[in-house]
XYZ file of C-alpha atoms in Angstrom:
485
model
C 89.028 190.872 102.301
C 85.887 190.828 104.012
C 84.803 187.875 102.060
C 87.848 186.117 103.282
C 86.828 186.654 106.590
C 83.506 185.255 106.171
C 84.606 182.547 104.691
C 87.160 181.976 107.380
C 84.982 182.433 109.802
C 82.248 179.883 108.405
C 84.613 177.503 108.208
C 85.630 177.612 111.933
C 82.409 177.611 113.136
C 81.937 174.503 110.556
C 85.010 172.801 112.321
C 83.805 173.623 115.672
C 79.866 172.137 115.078
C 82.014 168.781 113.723
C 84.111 168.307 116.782
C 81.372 168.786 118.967
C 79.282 165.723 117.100
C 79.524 162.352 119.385
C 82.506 160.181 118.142
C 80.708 156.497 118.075
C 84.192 155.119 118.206
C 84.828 156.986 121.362
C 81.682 157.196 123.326
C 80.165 153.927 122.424
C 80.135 152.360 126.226
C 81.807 148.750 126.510
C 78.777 145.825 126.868
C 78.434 144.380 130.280
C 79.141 141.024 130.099
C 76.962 138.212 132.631
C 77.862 134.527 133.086
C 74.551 133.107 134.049
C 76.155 129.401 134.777
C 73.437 127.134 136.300
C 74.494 123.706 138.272
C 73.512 120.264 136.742
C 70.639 121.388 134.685
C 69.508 118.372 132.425
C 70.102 119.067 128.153
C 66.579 119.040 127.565
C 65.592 121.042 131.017
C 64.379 124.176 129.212
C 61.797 125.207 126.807
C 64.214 126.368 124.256
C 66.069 123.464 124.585
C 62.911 121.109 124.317
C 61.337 120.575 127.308
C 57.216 120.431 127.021
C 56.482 119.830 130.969
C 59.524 122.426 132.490
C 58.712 125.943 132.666
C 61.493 128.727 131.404
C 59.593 131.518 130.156
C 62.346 134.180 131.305
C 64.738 131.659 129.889
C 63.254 130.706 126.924
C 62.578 134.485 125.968
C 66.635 135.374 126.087
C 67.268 132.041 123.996
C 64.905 132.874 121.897
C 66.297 136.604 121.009
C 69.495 135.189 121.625
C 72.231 132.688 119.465
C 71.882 129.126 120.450
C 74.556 126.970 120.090
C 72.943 123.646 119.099
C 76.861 121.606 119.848
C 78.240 123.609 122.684
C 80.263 121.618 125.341
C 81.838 122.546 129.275
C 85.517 121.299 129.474
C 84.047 118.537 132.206
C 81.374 116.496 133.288
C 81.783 117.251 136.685
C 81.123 120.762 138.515
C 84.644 121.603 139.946
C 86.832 121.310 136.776
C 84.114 122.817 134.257
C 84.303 125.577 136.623
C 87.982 126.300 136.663
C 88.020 126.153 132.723
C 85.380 128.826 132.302
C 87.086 130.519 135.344
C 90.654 130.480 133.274
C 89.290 129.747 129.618
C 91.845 126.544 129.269
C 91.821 123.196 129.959
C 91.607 122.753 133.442
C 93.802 119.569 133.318
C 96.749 121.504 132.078
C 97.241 123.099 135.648
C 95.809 119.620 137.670
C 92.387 120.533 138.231
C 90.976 117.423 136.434
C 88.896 115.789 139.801
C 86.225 117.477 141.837
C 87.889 118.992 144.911
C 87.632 118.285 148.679
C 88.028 120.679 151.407
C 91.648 118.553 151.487
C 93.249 120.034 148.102
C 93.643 123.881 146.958
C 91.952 125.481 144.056
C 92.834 127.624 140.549
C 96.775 127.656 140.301
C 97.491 130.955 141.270
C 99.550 131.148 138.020
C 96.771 131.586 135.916
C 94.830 134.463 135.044
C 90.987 134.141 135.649
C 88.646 135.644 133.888
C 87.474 138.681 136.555
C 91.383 139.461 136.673
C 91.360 140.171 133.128
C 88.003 141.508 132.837
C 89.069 144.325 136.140
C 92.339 144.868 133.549
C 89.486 145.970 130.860
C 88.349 148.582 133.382
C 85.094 146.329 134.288
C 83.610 146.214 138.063
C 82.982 142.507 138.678
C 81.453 140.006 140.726
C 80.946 136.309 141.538
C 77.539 134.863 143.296
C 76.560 131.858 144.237
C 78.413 128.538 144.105
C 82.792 128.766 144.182
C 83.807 125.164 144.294
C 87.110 126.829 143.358
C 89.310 126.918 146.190
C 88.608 127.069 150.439
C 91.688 128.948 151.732
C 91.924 132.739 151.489
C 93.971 133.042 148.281
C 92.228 131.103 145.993
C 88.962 133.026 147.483
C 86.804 135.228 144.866
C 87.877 138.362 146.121
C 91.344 136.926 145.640
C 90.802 135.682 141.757
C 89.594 139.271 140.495
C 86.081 139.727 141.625
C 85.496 143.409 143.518
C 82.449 141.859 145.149
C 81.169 138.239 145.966
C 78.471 136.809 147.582
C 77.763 133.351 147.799
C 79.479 129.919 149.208
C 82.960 128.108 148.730
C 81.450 124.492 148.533
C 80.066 122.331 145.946
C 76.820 122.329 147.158
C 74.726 123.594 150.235
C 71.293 123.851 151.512
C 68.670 126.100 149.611
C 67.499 127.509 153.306
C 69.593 128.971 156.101
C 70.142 125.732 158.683
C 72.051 125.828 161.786
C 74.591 123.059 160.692
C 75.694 125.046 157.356
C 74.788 128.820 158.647
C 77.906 129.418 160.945
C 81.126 131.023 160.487
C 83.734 129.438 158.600
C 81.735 126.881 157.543
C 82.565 126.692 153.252
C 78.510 126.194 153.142
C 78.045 129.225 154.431
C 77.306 131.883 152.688
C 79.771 135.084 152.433
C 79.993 138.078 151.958
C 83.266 139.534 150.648
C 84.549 136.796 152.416
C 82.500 137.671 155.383
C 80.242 135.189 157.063
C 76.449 136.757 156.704
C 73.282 134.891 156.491
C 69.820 135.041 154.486
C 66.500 134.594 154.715
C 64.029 133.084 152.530
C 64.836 130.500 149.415
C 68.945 131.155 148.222
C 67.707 131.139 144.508
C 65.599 134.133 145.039
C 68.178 136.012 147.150
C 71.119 135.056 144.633
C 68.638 136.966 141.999
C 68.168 139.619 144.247
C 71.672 140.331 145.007
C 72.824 140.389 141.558
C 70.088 142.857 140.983
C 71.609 145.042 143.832
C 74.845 144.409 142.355
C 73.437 145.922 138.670
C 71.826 149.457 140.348
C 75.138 150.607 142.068
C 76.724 150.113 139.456
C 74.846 150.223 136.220
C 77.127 153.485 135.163
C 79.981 151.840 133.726
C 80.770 148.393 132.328
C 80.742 145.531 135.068
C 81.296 141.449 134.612
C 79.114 139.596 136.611
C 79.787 135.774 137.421
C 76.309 134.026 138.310
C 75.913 130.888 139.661
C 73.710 129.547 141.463
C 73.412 126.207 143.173
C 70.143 125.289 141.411
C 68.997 122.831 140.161
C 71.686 120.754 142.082
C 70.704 118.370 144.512
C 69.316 118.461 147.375
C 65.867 118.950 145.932
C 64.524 121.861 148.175
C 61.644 124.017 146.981
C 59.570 126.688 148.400
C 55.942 125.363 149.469
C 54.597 128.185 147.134
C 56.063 126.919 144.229
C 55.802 123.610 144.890
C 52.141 124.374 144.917
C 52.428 125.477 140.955
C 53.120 121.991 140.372
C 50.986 119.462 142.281
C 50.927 116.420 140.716
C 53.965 117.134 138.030
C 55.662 113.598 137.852
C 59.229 115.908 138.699
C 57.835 118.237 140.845
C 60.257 119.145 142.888
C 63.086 119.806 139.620
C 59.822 121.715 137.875
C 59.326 124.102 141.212
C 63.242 124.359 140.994
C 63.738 125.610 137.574
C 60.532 127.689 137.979
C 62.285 129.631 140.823
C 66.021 129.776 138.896
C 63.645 131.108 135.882
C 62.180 133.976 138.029
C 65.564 134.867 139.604
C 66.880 135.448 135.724
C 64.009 137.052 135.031
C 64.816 139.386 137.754
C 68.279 139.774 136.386
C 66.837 140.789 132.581
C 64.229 143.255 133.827
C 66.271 145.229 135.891
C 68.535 145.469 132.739
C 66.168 146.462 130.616
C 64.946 149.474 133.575
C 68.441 150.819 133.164
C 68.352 150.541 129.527
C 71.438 148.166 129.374
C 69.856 145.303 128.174
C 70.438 145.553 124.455
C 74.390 146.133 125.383
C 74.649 143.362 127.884
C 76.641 140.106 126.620
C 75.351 137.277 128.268
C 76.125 133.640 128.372
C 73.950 131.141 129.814
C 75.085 127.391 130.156
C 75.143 123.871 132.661
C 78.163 123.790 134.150
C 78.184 120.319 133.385
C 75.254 117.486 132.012
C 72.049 116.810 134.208
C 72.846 114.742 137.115
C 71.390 110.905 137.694
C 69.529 112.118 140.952
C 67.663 115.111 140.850
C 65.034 114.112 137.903
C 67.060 115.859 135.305
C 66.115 114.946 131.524
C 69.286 114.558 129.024
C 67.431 113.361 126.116
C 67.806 112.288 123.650
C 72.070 112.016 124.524
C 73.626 108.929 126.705
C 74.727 109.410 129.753
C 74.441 112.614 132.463
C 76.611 114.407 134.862
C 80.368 112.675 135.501
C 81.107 110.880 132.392
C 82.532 110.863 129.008
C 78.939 110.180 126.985
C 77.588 112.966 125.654
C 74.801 113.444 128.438
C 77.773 114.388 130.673
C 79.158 117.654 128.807
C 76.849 118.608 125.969
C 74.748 121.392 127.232
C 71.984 123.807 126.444
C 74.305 126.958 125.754
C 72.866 130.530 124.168
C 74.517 133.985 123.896
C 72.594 136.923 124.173
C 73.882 140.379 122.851
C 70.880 142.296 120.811
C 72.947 145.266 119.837
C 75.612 142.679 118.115
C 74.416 139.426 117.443
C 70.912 138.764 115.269
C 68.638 135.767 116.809
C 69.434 132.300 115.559
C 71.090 128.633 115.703
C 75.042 128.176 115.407
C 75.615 124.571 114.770
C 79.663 124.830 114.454
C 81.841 122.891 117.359
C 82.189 125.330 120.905
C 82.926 125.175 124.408
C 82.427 126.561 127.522
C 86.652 127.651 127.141
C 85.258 130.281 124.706
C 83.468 132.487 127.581
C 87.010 134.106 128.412
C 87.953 134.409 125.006
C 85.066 135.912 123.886
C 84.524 138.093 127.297
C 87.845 139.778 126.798
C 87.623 140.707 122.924
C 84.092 142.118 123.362
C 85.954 144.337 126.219
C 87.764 146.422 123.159
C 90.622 146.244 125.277
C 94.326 145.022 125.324
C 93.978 142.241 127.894
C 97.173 140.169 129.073
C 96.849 136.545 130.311
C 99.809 134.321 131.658
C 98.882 131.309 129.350
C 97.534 130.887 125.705
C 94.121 130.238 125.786
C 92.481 127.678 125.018
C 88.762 128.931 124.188
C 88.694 131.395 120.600
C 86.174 134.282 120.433
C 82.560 133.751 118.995
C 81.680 136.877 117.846
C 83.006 136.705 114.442
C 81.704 132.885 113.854
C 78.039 134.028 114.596
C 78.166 137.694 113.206
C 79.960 136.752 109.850
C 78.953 133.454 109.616
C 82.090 131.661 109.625
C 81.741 128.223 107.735
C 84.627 127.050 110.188
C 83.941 125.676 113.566
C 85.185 127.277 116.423
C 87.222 124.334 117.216
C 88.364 121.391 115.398
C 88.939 118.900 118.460
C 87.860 119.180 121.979
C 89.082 117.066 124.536
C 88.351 115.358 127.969
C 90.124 113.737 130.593
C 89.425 112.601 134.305
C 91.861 110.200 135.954
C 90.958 106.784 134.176
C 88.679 108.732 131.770
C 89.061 110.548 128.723
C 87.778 111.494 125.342
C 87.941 113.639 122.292
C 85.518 115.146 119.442
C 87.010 115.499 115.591
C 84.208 116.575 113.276
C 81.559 114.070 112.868
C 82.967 111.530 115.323
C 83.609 110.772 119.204
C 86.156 108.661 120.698
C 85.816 107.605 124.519
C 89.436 105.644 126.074
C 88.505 104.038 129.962
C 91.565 102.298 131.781
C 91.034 98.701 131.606
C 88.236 98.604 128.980
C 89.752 100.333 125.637
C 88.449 102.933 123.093
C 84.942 103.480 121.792
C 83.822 105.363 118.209
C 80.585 107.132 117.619
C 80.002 109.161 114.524
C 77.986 111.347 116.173
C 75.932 112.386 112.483
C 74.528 109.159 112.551
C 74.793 108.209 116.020
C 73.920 110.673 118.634
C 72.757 108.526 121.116
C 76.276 106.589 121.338
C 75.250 103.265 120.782
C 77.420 101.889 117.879
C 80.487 100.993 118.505
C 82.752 101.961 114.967
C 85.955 100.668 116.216
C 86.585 98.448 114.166
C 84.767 99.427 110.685
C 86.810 103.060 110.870
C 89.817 102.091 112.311
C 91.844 104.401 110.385
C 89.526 107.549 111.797
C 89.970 105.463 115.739
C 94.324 105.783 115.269
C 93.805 109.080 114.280
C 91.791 110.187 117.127
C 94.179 108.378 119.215
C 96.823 110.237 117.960
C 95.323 113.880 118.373
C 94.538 113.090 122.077
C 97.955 111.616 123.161
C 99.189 114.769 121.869
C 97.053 117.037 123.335
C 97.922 115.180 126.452
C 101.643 115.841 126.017
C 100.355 119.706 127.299
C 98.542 118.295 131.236
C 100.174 117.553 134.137
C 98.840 114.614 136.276
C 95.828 115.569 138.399
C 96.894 117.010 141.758
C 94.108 115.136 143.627
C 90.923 112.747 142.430
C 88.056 112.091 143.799
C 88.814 108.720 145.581
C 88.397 104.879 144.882
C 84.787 104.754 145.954
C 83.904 107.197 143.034
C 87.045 105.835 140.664
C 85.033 102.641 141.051
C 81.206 103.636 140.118
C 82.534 106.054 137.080
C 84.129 103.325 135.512
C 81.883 100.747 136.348
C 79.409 103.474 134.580
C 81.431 103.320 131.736
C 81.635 99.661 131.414
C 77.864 99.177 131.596
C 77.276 102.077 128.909
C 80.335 100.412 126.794
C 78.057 97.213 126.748
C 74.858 99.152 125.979
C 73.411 98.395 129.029
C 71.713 99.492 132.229
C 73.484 101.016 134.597
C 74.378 98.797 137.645
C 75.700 101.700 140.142
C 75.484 105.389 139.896
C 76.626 106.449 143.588
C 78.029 105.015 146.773
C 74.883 104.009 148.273
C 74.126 101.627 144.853
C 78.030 100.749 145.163
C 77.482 99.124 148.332
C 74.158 97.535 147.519
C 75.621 95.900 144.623
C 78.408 94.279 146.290
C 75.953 92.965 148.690
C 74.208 91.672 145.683
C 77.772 90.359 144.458
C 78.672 88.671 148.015
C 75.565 87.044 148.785
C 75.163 85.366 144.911
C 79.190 84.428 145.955
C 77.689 82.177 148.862
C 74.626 80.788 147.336
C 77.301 79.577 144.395
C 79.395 77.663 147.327
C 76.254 76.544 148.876
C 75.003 75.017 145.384
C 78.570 73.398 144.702
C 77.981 71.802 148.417
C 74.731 70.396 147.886
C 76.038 69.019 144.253
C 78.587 67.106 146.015
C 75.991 65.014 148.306
C-alpha cells in the first residue's frame, strides 16, 4: 500500500512539474508587424538595391538579414491608389480609387476593411504616421480606418519644415495629431522617426501594427543644412542628404526594437509606394519609365521582408505585390480575421519559408483611366487609349524596348483576354486626375511606345511644348506665304 502511495504521489508531483512547463503554442507572443512604406524612392535608390553613390546603411543592414523580393510590384504607379491597395490588400480600382485624389473627391470606400481594422480584430495596438493621401473628411480619417493612434498629414505631399502657409489648423498639410492640429519642430523625417519610436516604448508589451510613411524622398527637395553638408559636391545632393536622413529615422526605428528585445519577432515590410519620380533625381535603372506610368520604372520596386525569428536571409525571385502586405499581416497575426471582400494579395510566408516553386501570383494587373497593363510569367502587355497594345518578354527584355506584338501574337490575345476579364471585377474610377495630366501621361506613353525621349513630363513642360507646337504652326504659314511670292 505504501508503495502505491509513493507511486501515486510521484506521479502527481510529475503531472504538476509538466503543467507548470511554458506551452510554446500558448505563450509564444504574436510578431509586431511595421509597414515602413517610403514615397517615390527610385528602384535603384538603395544600397541593397544597387546604388554605389546613395547611402542606406540602416537600410541596407535589414535587407540584407532580411528576404528581398527581386520582382515585387505596388498595385499603382501613382501614390494615392498604391496606397489604398496596401491599405485594403485589393485592387484599388475595384472600389474606384484608380486616380490620385484631390481635396474634391472622398477616400477608401467605407465598405472595405483596411488593414489596421483587421489587424485591431487580431488584438494588435496600431498606428499610421506620416503621409494619408487617403481621404480629407472625418470618416475616411486614420483614426476612422482602424488606427488607435496617428500622427502625420492628410495630403499628398507637404513641406519637410513647419511654414506658416501649411502649419495652421485644418489645413490637410498640416500635421495631426489624432486628428488634432499640432505642430513640430526641426526636419519632419526625423520627428516621423521619433514618434514612431515613442509609439514602440508605450507600447512594446503586447503586439502593435505600425503604418510608416513618410513623405521622403518626395518632392519638394528640402534637406537639413547638416546633412546637406555630408554631401557637398554629390551630383544629387539634395536626394543623397534625403535618403541619408529617411535612413537614420529607420535606423531609429530598428534600434529601439532591438533595446526592447522585439526585433527578432518584428515582421517588417519595407517598399516605394510607387516607382522613383521624374523630378526629384531619383535613379530607376536599369527599368523604363518612373513614377505614373505603365513601364516598369513606374511600379517595380525595391521590396524586402524582415522577420529573423521566421524567415532565413535571401532573394525570392517568384511574382508579388504590394496587395500581399494585408494578406500576409493578418496570417502572421495567428488569428481568425474577417474582411468584407476577398482579397486580392496571398500570404508570403509559406513561398519564402518552404520554398514554394509557384509564384505568388500568376497575373498582376494595372489600370488608370486611359492606362492599363498586365504581367503573365515572362511577359508584359501595356494597352493606352488611342495608341494600342505593347509586348515585352520581360526575360529577355527588361528594359521594354521590343515591341513583340506581332511575332507572339497568340501570347498578346491571351493577355488581352486575362485583363478584360479581370476588368469585368472594377467599377469606373470615381474621379481622375484631370485633362492637363490625362494629356502628359499619355503623351508619356506615346513617346516611350516609339522608343523615344520624352517630350513632356509635367504641366510646366506641357505648356512649353505647345508653345513650341504654336510657334513652329506660324513659321509653317509664314514659309507657305513667302513660297507664294
Amino acid at each position: 500500500m505504501s508503495k502505491l502511495i509513493f507511486v501515486a504521489g510521484f506521479m502527481a508531483c510529475l503531472l504538476m512539474m509538466l503543467s507548470c512547463q511554458p506551452d510554446d503554442t500558448k505563450t509564444k507572443k504574436q510578431p509586431n508587424v511595421i509597414v515602413l512604406l517610403v514615397d517615390d524612392a527610385g528602384y535603384a535608390d538603395f544600397g541593397f538595391a544597387g546604388s554605389k553613390d546613395l547611402k542606406t546603411p540602416n537600410i541596407d543592414k535589414l535587407a540584407n538579414n532580411g528576404m528581398v523580393f527581386t520582382d515585387a510590384h505596388v498595385s499603382a504607379s501613382v501614390c494615392g491608389p498604391s496606397r489604398a491597395g496596401i491599405m485594403t490588400g485589393r485592387y484599388q480600382q475595384r472600389f474606384g480609387f484608380e486616380c490620385n485624389p484631390s481635396s474634391d473627391h472622398s477616400g477608401v470606400d467605407l465598405g472595405e476593411t483596411t488593414i489596421g481594422e483587421a489587424m485591431q480584430q487580431a488584438g494588435y495596438t496600431t498606428a499610421a504616421f506620416g503621409k494619408w493621401h487617403l481621404g480629407y473628411e472625418p470618416e475616411y480619417n486614420p483614426n476612422a480606418r482602424g488606427f488607435d493612434y496617428s500622427w502625420g498629414f492628410l495630403s499628398g505631399g507637404r513641406r519637410y519644415f513647419s511654414n506658416k502657409t501649411q502649419d495652421q489648423p485644418g489645413h490637410t498639410h498640416s500635421i495631426r495629431e489624432n486628428g488634432q492640429f499640432t505642430t513640430f519642430e526641426g526636419y519632419l523625417t526625423d520627428r516621423l522617426g521619433d514618434k514612431a519610436v515613442e509609439f514602440i516604448d508605450k507600447n512594446k508589451k503586447d503586439p502593435f501594427f505600425m503604418y510608416w510613411a513618410p513623405n521622403a524622398v518626395h518632392t519638394p527637395m528640402e534637406a537639413t543644412e547638416e546633412d546637406m553638408a555630408l554631401f557637398k559636391g554629390h551630383p544629387r545632393q539634395k536626394l543623397a542628404a534625403m535618403t541619408w536622413a529617411l535612413d537614420r529615422s529607420v535606423g531609429k526605428i530598428v534600434q529601439k526594437l532591438k533595446d526592447e528585445d522585439l526585433l527578432n519577432n518584428t515582421l517588417i515590410f519595407f517598399l516605394s509606394d510607387n516607382g522613383g519620380a521624374h523630378n526629384n533625381q531619383s535613379s530607376n535603372y536599369p527599368l523604363k519609365g518612373f513614377k505614373g506610368n505603365k513601364y516598369e520604372g513606374g511600379h517595380r520596386v525595391a521590396f524586402f521582408m524582415h522577420w529573423p525569428e521566421e524567415i532565413e536571409k535571401g532573394t525570392y525571385n517568384g511574382l508579388t505585390s504590394s496587395l500581399d502586405i494585408f494578406a500576409t499581416s493578418i496570417a502572421v497575426t495567428g488569428k481568425q480575421v474577417h474582411t468584407n471582400k476577398t482579397l486580392d494579395g496571398v500570404n508570403l510566408i509559406p513561398y519564402v519559408k518552404n520554398g514554394i516553386a509557384e509564384s505568388p501570383h500568376k497575373q498582376l494587373f494595372w489600370r488608370k483611366d486611359q492606362m492599363a497593363a498586365m504581367r503573365s510569367g515572362q511577359y508584359k502587355m501595356i494597352r493606352v487609349a488611342r495608341l494600342g497594345y505593347r509586348l515585352y518578354d520581360l526575360e529577355e527584355d527588361l528594359g521594354e524596348s521590343n515591341d513583340l506584338c506581332e511575332a507572339k501574337n497568340t501570347a498578346l490575345h491571351e493577355l488581352q483576354n486575362q485583363l478584360q476579364s479581370w476588368e469585368k471585377g472594377l467599377i469606373q474610377p470615381l474621379w481622375t486626375e484631370g485633362a492637363i495630366w490625362d494629356t502628359i501621361t499619355w503623351m508619356i506613353h506615346e513617346d516611350y511606345y516609339l522608343n523615344r525621349p520624352v517630350r513632356v513630363k509635367d504641366p510646366g513642360s506641357l505648356k512649353e511644348w505647345r508653345k513650341r507646337k504654336r510657334e513652329s504652326a506660324k513659321d509653317m504659314l509664314l514659309l507657305q506665304d513667302i513660297s507664294r511670292l
